[in-house]
Short mmCIF file of C-alpha atoms in Angstrom, two decimals:
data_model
loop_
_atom_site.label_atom_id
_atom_site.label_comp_id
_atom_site.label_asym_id
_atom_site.label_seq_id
_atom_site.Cartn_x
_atom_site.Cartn_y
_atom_site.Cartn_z
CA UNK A 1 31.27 6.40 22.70
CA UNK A 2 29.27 3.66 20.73
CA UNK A 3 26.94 4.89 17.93
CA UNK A 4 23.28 4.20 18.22
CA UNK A 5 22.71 1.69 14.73
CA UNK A 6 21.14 3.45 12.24
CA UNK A 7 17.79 1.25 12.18
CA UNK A 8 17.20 2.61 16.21
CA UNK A 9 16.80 6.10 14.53
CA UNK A 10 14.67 4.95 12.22
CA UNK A 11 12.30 2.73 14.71
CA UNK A 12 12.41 5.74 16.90
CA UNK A 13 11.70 8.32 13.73
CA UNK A 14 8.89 5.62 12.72
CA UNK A 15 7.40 5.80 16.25
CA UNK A 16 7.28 9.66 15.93
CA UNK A 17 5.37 9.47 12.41
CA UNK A 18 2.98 7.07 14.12
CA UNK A 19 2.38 9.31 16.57
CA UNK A 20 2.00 12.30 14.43
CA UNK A 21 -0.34 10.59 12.15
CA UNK A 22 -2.61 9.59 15.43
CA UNK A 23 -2.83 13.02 16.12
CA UNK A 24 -3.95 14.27 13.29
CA UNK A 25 -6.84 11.55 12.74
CA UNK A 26 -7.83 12.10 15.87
CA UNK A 27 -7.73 16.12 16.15
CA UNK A 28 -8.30 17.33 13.25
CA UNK A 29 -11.79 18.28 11.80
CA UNK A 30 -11.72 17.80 8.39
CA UNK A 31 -12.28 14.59 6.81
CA UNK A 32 -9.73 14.26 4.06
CA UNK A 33 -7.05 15.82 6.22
CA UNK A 34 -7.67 12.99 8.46
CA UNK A 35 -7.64 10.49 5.61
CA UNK A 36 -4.22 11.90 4.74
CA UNK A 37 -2.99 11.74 8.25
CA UNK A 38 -4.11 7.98 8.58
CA UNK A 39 -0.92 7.65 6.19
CA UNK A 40 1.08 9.06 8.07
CA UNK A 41 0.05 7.03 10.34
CA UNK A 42 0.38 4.08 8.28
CA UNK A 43 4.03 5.21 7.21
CA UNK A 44 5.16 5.19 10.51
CA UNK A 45 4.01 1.97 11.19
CA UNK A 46 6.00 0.64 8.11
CA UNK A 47 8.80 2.29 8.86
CA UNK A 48 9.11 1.20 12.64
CA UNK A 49 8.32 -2.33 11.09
CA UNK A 50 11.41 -2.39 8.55
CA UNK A 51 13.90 -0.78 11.43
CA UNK A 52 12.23 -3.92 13.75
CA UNK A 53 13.16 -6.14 11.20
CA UNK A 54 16.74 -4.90 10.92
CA UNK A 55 17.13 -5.22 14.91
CA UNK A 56 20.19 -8.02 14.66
CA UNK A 57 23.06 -5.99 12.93
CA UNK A 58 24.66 -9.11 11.10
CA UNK A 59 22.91 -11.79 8.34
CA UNK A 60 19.56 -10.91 6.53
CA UNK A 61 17.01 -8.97 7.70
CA UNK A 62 13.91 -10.81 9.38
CA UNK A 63 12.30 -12.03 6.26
CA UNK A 64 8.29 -11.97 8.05
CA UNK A 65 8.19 -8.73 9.02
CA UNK A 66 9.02 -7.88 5.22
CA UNK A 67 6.41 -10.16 4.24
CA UNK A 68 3.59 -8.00 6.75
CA UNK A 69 4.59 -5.20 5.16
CA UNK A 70 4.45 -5.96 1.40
CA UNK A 71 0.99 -7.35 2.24
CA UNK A 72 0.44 -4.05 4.42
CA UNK A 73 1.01 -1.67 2.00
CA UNK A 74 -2.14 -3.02 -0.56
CA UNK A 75 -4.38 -3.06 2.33
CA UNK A 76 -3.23 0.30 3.28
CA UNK A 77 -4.34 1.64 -0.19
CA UNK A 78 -6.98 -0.05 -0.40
CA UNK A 79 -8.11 0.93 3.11
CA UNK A 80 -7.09 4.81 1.51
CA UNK A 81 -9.35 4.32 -1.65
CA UNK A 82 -12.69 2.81 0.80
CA UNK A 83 -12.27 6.14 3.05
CA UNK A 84 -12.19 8.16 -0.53
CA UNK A 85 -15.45 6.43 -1.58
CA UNK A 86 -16.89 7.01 1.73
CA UNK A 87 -16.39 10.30 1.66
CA UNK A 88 -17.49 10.86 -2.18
CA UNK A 89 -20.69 9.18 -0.71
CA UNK A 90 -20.89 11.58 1.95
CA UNK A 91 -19.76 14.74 -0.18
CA UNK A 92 -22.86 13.68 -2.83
CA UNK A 93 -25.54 12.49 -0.41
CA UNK A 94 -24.97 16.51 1.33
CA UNK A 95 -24.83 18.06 -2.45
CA UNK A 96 -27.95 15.92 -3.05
CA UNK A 97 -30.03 17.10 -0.14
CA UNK A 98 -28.76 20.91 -0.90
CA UNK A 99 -30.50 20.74 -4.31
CA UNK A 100 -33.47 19.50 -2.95
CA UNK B 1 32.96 6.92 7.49
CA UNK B 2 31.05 5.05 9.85
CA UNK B 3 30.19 8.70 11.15
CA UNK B 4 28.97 10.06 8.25
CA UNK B 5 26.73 7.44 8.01
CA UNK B 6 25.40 8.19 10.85
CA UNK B 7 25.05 11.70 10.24
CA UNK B 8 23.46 10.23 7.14
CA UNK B 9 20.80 8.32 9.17
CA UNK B 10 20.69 10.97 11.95
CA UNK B 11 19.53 13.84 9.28
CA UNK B 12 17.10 11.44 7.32
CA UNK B 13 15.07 10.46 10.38
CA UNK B 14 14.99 13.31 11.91
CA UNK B 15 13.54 15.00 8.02
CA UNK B 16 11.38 12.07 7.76
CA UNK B 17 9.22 13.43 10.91
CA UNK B 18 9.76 16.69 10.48
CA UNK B 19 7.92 16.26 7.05
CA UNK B 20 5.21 13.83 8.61
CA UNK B 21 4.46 16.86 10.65
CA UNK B 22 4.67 19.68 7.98
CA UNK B 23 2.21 17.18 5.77
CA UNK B 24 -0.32 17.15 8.33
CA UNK B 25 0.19 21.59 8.28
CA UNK B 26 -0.39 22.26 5.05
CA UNK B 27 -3.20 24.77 4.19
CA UNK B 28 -5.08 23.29 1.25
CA UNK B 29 -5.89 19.13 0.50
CA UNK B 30 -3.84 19.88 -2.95
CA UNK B 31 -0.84 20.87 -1.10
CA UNK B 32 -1.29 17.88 1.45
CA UNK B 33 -1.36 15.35 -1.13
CA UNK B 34 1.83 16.76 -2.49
CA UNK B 35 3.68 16.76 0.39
CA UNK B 36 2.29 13.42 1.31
CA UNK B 37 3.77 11.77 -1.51
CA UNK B 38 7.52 13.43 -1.03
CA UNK B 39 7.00 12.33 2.49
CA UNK B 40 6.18 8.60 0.81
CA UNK B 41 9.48 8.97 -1.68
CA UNK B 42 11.90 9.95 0.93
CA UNK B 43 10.22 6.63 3.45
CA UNK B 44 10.81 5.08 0.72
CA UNK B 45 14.78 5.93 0.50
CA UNK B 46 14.97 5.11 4.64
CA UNK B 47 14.30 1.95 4.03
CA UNK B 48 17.11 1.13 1.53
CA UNK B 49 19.22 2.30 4.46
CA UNK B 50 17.83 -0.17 6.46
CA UNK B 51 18.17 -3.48 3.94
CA UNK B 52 15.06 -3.33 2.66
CA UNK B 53 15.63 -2.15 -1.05
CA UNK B 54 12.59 -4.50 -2.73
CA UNK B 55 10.21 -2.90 0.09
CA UNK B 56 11.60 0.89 -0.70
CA UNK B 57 10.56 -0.03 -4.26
CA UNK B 58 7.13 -1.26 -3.59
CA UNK B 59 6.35 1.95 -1.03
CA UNK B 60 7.41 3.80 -4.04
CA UNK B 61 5.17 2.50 -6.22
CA UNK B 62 1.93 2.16 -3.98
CA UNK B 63 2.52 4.16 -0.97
CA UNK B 64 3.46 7.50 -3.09
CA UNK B 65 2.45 6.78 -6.29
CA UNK B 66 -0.64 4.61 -6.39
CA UNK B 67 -2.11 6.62 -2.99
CA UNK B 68 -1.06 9.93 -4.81
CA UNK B 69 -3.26 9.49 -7.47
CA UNK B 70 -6.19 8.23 -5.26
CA UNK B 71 -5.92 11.49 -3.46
CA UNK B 72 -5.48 13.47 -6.50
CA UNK B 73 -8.01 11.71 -8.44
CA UNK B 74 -10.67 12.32 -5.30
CA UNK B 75 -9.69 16.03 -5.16
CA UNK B 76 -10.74 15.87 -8.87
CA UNK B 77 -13.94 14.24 -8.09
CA UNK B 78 -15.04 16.05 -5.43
CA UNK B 79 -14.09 19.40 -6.05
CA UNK B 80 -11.84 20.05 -3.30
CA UNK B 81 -10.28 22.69 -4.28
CA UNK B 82 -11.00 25.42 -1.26
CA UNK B 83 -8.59 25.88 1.85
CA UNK B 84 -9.50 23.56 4.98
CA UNK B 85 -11.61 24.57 7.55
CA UNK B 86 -10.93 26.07 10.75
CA UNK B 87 -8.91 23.21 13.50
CA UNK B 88 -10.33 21.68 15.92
CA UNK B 89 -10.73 23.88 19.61
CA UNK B 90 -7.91 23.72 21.43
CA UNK B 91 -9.76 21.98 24.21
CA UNK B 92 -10.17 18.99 21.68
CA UNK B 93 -6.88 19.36 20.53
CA UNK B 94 -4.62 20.59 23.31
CA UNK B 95 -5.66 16.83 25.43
CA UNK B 96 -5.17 14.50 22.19
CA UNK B 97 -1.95 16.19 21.65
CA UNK B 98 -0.61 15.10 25.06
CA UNK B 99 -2.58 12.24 24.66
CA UNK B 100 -0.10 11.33 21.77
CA UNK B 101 3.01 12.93 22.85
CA UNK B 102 2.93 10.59 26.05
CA UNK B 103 2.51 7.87 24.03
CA UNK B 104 5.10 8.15 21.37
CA UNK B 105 7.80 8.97 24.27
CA UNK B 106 6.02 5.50 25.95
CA UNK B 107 6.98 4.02 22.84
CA UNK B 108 10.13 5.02 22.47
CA UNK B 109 11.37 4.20 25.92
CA UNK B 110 10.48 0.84 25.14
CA UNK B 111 12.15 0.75 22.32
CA UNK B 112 15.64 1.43 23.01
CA UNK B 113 15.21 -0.38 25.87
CA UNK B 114 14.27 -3.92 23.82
CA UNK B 115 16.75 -2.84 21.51
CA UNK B 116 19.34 -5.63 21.80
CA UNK B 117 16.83 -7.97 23.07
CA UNK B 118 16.93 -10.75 20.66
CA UNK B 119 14.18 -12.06 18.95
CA UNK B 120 12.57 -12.39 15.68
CA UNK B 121 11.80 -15.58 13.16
CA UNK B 122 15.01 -15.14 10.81
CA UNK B 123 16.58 -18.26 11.56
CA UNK B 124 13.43 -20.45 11.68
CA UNK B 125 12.59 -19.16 8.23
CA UNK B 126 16.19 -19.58 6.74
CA UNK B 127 16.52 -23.42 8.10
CA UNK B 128 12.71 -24.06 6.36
CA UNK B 129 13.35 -22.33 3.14
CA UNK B 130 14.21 -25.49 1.46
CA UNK B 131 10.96 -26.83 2.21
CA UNK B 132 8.99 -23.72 0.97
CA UNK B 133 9.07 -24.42 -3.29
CA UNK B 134 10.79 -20.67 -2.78
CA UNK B 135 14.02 -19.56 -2.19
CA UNK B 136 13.08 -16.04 -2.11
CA UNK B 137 12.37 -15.68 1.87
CA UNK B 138 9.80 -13.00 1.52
CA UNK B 139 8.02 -14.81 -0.83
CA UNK B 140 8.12 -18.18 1.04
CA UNK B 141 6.63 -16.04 4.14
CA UNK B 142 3.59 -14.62 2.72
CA UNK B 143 2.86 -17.55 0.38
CA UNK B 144 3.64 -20.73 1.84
CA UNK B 145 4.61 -20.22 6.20
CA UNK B 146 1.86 -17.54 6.61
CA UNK B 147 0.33 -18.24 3.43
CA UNK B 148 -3.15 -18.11 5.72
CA UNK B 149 -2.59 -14.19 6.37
CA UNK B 150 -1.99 -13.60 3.30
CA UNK B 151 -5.11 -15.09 2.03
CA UNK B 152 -7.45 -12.99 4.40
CA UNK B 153 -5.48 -10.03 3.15
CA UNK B 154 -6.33 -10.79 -0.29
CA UNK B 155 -10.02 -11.49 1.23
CA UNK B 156 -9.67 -7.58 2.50
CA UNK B 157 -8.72 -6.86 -0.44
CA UNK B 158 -11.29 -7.89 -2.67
CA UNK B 159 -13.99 -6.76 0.25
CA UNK B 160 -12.49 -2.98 -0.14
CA UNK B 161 -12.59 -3.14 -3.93
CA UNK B 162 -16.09 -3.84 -3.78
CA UNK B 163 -17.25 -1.29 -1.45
CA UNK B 164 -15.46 1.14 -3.72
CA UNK B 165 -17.26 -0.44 -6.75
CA UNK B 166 -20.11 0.05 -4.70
CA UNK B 167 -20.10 3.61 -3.47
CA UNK B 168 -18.54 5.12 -5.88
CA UNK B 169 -21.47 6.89 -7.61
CA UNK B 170 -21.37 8.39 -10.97
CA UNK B 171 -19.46 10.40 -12.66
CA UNK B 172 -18.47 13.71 -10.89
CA UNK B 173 -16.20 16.86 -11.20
CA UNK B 174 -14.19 18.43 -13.55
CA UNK B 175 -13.71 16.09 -16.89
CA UNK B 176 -10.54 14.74 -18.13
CA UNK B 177 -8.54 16.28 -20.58
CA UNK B 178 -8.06 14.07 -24.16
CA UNK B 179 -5.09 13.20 -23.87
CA UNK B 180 -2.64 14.08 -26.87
CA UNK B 181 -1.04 12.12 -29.45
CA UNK B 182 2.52 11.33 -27.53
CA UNK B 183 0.56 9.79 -24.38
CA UNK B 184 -1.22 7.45 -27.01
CA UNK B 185 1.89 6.54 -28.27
CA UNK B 186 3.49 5.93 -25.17
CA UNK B 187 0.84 4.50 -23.96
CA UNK B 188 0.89 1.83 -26.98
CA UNK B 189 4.31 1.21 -26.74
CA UNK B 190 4.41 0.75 -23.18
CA UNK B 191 1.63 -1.31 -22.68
CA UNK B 192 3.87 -4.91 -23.90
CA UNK B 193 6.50 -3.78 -21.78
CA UNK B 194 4.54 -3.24 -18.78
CA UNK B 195 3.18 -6.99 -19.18
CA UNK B 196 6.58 -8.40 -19.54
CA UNK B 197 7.98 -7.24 -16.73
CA UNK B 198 4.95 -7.65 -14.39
CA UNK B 199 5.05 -11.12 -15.26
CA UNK B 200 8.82 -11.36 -14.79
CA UNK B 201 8.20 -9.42 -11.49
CA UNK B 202 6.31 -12.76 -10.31
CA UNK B 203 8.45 -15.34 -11.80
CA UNK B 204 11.90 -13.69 -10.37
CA UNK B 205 9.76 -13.72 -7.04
CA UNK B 206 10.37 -17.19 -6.20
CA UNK B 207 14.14 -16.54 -6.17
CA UNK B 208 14.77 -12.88 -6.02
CA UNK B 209 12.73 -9.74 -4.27
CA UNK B 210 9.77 -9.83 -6.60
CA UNK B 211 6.61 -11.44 -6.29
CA UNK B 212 3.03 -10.87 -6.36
CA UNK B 213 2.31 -7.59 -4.66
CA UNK B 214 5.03 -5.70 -6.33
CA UNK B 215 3.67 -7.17 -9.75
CA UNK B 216 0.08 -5.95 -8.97
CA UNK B 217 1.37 -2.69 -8.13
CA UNK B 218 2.98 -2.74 -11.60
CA UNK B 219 0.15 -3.71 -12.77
CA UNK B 220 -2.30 -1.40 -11.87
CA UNK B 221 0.03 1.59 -13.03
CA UNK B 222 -0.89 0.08 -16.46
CA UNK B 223 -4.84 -0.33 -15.59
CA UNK B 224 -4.49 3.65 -14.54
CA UNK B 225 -2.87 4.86 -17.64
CA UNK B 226 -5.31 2.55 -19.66
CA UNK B 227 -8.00 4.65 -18.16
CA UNK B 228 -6.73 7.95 -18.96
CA UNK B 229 -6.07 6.68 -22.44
CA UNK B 230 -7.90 7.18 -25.81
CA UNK B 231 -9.90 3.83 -25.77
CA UNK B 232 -11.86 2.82 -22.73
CA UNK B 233 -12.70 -0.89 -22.93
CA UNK B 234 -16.33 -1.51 -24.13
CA UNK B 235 -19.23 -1.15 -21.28
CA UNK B 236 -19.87 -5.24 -21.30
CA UNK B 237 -16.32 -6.47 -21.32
CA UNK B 238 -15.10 -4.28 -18.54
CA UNK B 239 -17.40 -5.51 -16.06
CA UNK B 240 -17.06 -8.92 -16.81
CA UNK B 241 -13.13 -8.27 -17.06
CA UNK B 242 -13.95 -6.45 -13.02
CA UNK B 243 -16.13 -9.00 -11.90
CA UNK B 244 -13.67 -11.95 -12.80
CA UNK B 245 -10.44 -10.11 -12.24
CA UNK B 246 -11.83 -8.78 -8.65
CA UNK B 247 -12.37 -12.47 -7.30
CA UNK B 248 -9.78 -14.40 -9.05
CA UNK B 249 -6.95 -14.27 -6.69
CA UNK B 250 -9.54 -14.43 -3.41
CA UNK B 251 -11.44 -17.59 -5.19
CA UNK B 252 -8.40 -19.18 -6.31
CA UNK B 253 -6.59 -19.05 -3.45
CA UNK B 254 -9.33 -20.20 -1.56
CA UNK B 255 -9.79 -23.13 -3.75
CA UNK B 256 -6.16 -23.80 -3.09
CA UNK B 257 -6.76 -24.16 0.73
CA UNK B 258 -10.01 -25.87 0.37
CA UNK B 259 -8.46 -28.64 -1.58
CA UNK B 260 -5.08 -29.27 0.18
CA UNK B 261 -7.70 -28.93 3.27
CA UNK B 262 -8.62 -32.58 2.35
CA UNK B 263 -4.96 -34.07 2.44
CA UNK B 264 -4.12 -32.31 5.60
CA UNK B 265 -4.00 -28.89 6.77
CA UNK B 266 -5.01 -25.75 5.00
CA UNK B 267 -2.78 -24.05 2.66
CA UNK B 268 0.01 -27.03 3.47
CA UNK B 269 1.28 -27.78 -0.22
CA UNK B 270 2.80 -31.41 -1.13
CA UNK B 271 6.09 -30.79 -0.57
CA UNK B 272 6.86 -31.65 -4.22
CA UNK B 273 4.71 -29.46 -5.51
CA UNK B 274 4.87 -26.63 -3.43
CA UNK B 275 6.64 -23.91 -6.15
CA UNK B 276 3.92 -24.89 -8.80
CA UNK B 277 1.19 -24.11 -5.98
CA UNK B 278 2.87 -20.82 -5.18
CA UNK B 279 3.01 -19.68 -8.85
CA UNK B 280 -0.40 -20.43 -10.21
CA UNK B 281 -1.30 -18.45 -6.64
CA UNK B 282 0.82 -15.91 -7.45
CA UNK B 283 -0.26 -15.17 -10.80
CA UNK B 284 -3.77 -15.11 -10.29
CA UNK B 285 -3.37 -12.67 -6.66
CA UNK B 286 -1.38 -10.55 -9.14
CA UNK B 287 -4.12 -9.90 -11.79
CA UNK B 288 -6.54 -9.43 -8.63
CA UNK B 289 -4.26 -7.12 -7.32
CA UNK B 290 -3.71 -5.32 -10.44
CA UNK B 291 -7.92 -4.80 -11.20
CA UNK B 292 -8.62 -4.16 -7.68
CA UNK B 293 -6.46 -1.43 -7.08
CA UNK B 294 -7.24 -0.50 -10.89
CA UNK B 295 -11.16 -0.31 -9.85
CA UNK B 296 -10.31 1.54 -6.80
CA UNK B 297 -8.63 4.08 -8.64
CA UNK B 298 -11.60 4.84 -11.23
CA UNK B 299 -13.75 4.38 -8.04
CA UNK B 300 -12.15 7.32 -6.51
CA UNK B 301 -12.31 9.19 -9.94
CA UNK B 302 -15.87 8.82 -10.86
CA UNK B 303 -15.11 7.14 -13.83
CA UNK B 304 -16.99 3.67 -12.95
CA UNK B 305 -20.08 4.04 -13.19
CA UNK B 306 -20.37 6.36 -16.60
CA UNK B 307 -23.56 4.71 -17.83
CA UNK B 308 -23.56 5.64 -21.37
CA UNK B 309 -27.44 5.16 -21.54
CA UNK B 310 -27.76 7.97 -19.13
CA UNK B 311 -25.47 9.95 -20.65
CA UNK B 312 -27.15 9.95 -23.75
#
């Protein structure tokens, strides 16, 4: 019996995380919990992205993939810290009109 | 050997979504956070496993660390302290959970089915690397053969940064604690050390894993610790250091393409040239990745807007 390589797990695991992450942006209620599950989500995607990138066993990894990521993870953050800010704006726009 | 790392791989994946799904569990936004950021360190260690050590470093650094403190320093700012609310009905949830379920087993069908297909841009990259004025492949990916992605992502970048320095409105929450006497001192000390090696992060990036994103990550570690330290820069030079530091790379890089627009195709260096192009790029995405995330991270702490005026 062959093993599975190692990177299959971890495309499959990433897949998984994706999933999970979905879920909880799109089921749960509460805004930051959805915030946190966006990365998850994000994870996921970065992890199924390295495993993709380690898909020929042999030579060096696929170099571009790598390259999407690096760049994905600053968006990702920064994507994080604009839902934060929205939500600050939201949190003090309701305090605002309760003290009114 | 080759079984226990395996096993190895086997017990790692199978944690990594086990903790994705505990994350997403926990009872208060605190706890979440927390957990969000082991789940970050231990992605982080997967991909080492998978030949991607620079990367593992990088998700590290931003992906648990600088989103940590985001999320922590939000929790600060808006008082989120309480347990969260109730879930969802089941009749929203119960459908979206199938919903997703179906999918991910969609996803993984396909997936071990393509397995061995192959495919990929590895060899096209390796046999143009010569031509790229970088023989760190990464590096000659995101800055010179999809140099135009990259630019838009800077361009996202810079649009995000703003909408934070935008909506963030004043300052909120509990305040900060001084901080004591050693975290001066460290903070003093470290401060030279973190330039050096962000700048030696970009330089080693044109031949080693390094490069521009991992030194703005460095970078904005400093810019956070800077803010939590005993001297905040003065009102006047801090928004003109924002202002100028926010559109640098963006602006620069845009330059770039405009002018080697007029010899040819966008973002096509002279061949000659190409590694001086790539640094001067480089450098100037770093210090715009450095304030930007830097910015977003007082954004989300209140800290941005602290009009002394008012406060007085």
């Amino acid at each position: 019996m062959t093993l599975p390589p190692g990177a299959l797990l971890y495309a499959l695991a990433g897949v998984w995380i994706t999933v999970i992450g979905l879920r909880g942006v799109l089921a749960e209620e509460d805004w930051f919990r959805k915030i946190v599950g966006a990365n998850v989500m994000g994870s996921g995607v970065f992890l199924l992205l390295v495993a993709l990138a380690r898909r020929a066993p042999d030579g060096p990894p696929d170099p571009v993939p790598h390259g999407m990521i690096l760049t994905g993870l600053v968006v990702a953050v920064s994507a994080t810290a604009l839902m934060l800010a929205l939500l600050g704006f939201l949190n003090d726009r309701e305090n605002g009109e309760d003290d009114t | 050997m080759l079984y226990a790392s395996f096993l190895f791989d086997l017990i790692l994946s199978i944690a990594l979504v086990v903790l994705g799904m505990i994350t997403l569990q926990q009872k208060t936004p605190r706890e979440a956070v927390v957990q969000l950021m082991i789940f970050g360190l231990l992605v982080a260690l997967s991909w080492i496993r998978i030949d991607a050590p620079d990367l593992a470093l990088t998700e590290a650094a931003i992906g648990s660390g600088v989103t940590g403190a985001l999320l922590l320093a939000a929790l600060r700012r808006l008082g989120l302290n309480q347990r969260f609310p109730d879930p969802a009905p089941a009749a929203i949830r119960l459908p979206v959970t199938l919903g997703c379920a179906a999918l991910g087993f969609l996803l993984s069908v396909i997936l071990i089915q393509s397995w061995d297909e192959p495919a990929g841009l590895t060899d096209i990259v390796y046999q143009n690397i010569e031509f790229s004025g970088s023989a760190n492949p990464v590096t000659a990916v995101i800055l010179n053969f999809r140099a135009f992605d990259t630019l838009l992502e800077i361009g996202v970048l810079l649009v995000a940064a703003l909408s934070v320095y935008t909506l963030s409105g004043p300052a909120g929450g509990t305040p900060v604690r001084p901080p004591g006497p050693i975290f001066n001192l460290y903070l003093r000390w470290m401060t030279p050390v973190f330039w050096l090696v962000t700048l030696y992060m970009v330089w080693i990036g044109g031949r080693a894993p390094g490069g521009a994103f991992q030194a703005g990550a460095l970078l904005s570690g400093l810019g956070a610790l800077t803010l939590l330290g005993p001297s905040p820069w003065p009102m006047r030079l801090r928004r003109r250091v924002v202002r100028w530091g926010l559109t640098l790379g963006f602006g620069l890089f845009l330059f770039a393409a405009a002018w080697l627009w007029r010899y040819g195709n966008l973002l096509t260096y002279p061949q000659n040239h190409a590694k001086t192009w790539i640094l001067i790029i480089e450098i100037a995405c770093t210090l715009s990745i450095g304030i930007s995330l830097t910015v977003m991270f007082a954004g989300c702490a209140g800290w941005l807007h602290e009009d002394p005026e008012a406060a007085a």
